[in-house]
XYZ file of C-alpha atoms in Angstrom:
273
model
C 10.570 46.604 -49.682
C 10.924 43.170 -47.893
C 11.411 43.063 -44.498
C 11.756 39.993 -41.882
C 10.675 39.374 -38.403
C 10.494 37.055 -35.613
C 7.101 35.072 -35.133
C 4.771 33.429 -34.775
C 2.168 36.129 -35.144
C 1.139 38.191 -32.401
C 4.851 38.794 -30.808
C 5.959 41.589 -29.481
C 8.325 41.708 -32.629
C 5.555 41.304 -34.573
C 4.168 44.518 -33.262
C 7.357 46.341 -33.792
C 7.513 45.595 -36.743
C 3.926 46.209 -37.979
C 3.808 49.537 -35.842
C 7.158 50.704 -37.711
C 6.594 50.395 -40.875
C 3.161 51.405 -40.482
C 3.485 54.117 -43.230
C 5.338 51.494 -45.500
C 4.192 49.759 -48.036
C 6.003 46.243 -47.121
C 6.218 42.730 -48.020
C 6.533 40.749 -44.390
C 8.861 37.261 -44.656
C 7.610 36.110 -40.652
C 10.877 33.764 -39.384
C 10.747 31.204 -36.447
C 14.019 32.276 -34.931
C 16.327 35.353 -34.804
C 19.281 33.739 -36.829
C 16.727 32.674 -39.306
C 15.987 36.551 -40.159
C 19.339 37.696 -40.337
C 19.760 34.914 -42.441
C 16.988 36.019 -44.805
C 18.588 39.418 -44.478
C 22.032 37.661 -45.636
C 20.917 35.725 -48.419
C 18.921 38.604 -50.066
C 15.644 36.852 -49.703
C 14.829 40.290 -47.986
C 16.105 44.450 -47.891
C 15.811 44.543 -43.890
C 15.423 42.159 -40.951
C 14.210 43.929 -37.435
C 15.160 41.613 -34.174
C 15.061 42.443 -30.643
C 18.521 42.669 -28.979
C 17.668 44.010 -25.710
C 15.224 44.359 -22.573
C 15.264 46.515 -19.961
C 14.585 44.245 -17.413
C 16.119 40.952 -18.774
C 18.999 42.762 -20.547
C 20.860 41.753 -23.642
C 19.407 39.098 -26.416
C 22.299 36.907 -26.773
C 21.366 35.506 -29.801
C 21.340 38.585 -31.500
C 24.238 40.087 -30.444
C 26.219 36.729 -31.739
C 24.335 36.467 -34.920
C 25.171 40.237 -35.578
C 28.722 39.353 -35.946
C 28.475 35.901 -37.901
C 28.041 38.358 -41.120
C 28.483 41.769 -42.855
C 25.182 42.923 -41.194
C 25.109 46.662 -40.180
C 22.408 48.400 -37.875
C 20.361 51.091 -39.676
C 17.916 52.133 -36.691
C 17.062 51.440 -33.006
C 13.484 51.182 -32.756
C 12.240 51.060 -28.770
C 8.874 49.171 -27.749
C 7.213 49.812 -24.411
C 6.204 46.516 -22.894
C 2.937 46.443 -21.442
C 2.558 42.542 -19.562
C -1.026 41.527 -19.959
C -3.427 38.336 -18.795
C -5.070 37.215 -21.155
C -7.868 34.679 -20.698
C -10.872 33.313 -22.309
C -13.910 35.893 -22.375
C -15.966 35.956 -19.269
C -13.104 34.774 -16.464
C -11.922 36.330 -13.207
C -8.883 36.336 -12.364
C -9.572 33.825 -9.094
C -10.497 31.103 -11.581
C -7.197 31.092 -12.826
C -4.771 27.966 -11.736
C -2.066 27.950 -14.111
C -0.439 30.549 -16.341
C 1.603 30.111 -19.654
C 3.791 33.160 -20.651
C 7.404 32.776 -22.504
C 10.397 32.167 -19.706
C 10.885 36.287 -19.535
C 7.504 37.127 -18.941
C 6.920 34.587 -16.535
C 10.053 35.920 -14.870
C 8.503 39.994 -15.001
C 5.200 39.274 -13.675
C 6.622 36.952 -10.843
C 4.764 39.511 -8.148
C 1.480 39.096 -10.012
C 1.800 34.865 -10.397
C 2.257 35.077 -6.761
C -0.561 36.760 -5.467
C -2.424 34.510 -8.008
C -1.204 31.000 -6.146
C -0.821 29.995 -9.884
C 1.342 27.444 -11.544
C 3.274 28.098 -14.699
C 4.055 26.802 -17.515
C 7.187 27.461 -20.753
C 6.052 28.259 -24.212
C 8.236 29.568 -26.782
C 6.870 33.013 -27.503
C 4.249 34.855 -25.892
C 2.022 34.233 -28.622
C 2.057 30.847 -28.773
C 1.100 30.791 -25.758
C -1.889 32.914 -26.387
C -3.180 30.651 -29.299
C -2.423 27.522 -27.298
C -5.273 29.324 -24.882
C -7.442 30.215 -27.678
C -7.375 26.448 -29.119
C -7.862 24.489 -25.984
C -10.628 27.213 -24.536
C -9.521 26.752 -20.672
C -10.994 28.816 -18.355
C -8.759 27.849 -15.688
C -5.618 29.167 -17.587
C -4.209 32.370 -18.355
C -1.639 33.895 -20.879
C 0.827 36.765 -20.160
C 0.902 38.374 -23.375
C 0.444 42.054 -25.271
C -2.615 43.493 -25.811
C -1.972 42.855 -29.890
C -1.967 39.054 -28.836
C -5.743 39.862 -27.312
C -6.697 41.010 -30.408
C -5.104 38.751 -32.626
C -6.168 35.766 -31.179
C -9.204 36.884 -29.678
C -9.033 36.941 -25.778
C -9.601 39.315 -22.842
C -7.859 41.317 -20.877
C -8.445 40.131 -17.260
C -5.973 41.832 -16.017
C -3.045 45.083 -17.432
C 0.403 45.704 -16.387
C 1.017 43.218 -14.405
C 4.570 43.457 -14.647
C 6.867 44.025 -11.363
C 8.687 46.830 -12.848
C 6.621 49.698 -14.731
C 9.716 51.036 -17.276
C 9.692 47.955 -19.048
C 11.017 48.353 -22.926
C 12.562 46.098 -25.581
C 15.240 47.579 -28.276
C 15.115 46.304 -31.584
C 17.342 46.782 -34.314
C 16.680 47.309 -37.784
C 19.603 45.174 -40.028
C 20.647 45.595 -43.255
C 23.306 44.352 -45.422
C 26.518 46.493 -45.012
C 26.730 46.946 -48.792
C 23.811 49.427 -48.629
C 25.358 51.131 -44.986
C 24.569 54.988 -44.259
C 26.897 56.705 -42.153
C 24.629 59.739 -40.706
C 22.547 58.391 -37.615
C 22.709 59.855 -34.478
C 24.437 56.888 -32.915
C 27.710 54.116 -33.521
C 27.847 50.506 -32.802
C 31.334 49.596 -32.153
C 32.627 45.925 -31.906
C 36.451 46.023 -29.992
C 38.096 42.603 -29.992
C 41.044 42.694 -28.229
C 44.721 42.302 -29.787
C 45.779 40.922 -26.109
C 44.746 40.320 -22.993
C 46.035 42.492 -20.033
C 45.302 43.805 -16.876
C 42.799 46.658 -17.351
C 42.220 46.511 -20.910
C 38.416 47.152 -20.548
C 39.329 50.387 -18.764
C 42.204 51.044 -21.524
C 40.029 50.961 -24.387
C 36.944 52.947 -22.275
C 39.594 55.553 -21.569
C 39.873 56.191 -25.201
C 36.193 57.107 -25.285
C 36.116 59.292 -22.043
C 39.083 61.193 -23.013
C 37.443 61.997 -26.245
C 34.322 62.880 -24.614
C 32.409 60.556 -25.743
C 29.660 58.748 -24.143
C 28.502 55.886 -24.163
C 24.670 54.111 -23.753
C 25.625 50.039 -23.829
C 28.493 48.324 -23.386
C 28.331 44.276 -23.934
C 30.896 41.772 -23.238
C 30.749 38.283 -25.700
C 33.141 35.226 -25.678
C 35.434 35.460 -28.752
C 34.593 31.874 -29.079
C 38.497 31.042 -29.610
C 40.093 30.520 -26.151
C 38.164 30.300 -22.645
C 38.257 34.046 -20.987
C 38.694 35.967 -24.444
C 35.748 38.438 -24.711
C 35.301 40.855 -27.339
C 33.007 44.570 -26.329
C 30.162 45.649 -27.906
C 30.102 49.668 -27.678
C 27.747 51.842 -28.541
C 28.863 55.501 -28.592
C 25.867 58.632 -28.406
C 27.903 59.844 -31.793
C 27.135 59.702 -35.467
C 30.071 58.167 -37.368
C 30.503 61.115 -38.981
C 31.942 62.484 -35.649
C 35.641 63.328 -35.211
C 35.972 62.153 -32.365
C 34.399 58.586 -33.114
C 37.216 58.737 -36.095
C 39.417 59.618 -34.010
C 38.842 57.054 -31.385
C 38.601 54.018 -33.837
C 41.530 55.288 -35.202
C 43.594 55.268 -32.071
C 41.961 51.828 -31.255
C 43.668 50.733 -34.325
C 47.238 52.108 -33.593
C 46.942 49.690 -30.178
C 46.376 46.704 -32.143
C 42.722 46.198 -31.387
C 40.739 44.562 -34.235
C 37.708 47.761 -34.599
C 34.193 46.571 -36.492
C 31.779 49.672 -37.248
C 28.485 47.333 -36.968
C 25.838 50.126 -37.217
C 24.795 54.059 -37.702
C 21.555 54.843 -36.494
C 19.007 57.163 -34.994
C 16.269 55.966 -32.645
C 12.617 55.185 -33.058
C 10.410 55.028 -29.865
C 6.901 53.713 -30.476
């Protein structure tokens, strides 16, 4: 099996994926952006693509949840990372010797307490662990990385300081995608994608009424321009019912009858690492 993920090496997705398919014998295709691994997914260069599409703390990946719908992708598994927020220095610093910090925007953003107390500048990379091999190149011992203990290892820093996150229940949700020829129908969970027939007053709570009234619940609910006409949105759902539910048939079904264009975009259980 081939399977793509989002670099460079030592990310967070990285890990995911590594820690995963741990039991696997795989063949990795490492991709420098999330379209370009569902790409690789949708031009058969590889069976299965895994890319992050949510975090607790910054919520939904944007990116992902557009490039989802730009082909006949469909989710196989959710597979849940705890984040752990590390700095990462060169080996023998404090943490008073450090001036600036370099972190991806996010991270920068979840250890804002920690940067703070530091009286440290900061600085954008584009991952977390290019900022950790930026560190590792240029040897500063004034400058720190927020990063993953994996980064530590891979690029061989300390770490001066753990969890230095503000907030402690701090995960990322990936999604495993494969091509929708080779779908299974039996996970634990549905990914719906509603687009509207119309717009009206209350049609969000029209077409969550369906669900409720069905009992049905539901763990994510996304909102994403239709990219047509200024104010259209079409609604990401994601039901806590396999497909093979009646009542998921059921609602789809009825979703139908009102005109609403229905897109079954994944079946899947959940993996937490």
């Amino acid at each position: 099996m081939k399977v793509a993920y989002l670099g460079p090496q030592g990310t967070f997705s990285e890990e995911a994926a590594f820690r995963y398919f741990s039991s696997n014998k795989v063949e990795w295709l490492m991709c420098e952006s999330i379209l370009d691994v569902l790409d690789a997914v949708k031009e058969h260069q590889v069976d299965k693509g895994l890319v992050p599409i949510e975090n607790s703390i910054e919520g939904t990946i944007n990116m992902t949840a557009d490039g989802l719908l730009m082909d006949d992708f469909f989710i196989e598994e959710e597979v849940i990372l705890p984040v752990s927020l590390h700095l990462l220095t060169m080996k023998g610093i404090e943490p008073d010797q450090i001036k600036e910090v370099w972190s991806i925007p996010p991270a920068l953003a979840q250890c804002r307490n920690y940067i703070r107390e530091l009286r440290a500048t900061s600085k954008h990379f584009n991952s977390t662990a290019s900022a950790a091999k930026t560190l590792r190149d240029e040897a500063r011992k004034d400058v720190g990385a927020i990063g993953s203990e994996w980064s530590a290892r891979m690029f061989d820093l300390q770490v001066t300081k753990s969890n230095i996150q503000d907030h402690g229940e701090n995960c990322t949700r990936f999604v495993l995608v494969g091509r929708h020829e080779n779908k299974l129908t039996k996970g634990k969970k549905t990914m719906l994608v509603v687009t509207p027939n119309e717009e009206r007053p209350g049609l969000l709570a029209i077409i969550l009424n369906v669900f409720s009234s069905l009992s049905i619940n539901l763990t994510w609910i996304e909102s994403r321009p239709t990219k047509k006409k200024l104010g259209t949105y079409r609604f990401f759902i994601e039901t806590e019912m396999s497909l093979q539910d009646d009542s998921v048939r059921k609602a789809i079904a009825i979703l139908k009858t009102y005109g609403h264009d229905v897109l079954v975009l994944g079946s899947y259980n959940t993996t937490k690492l």
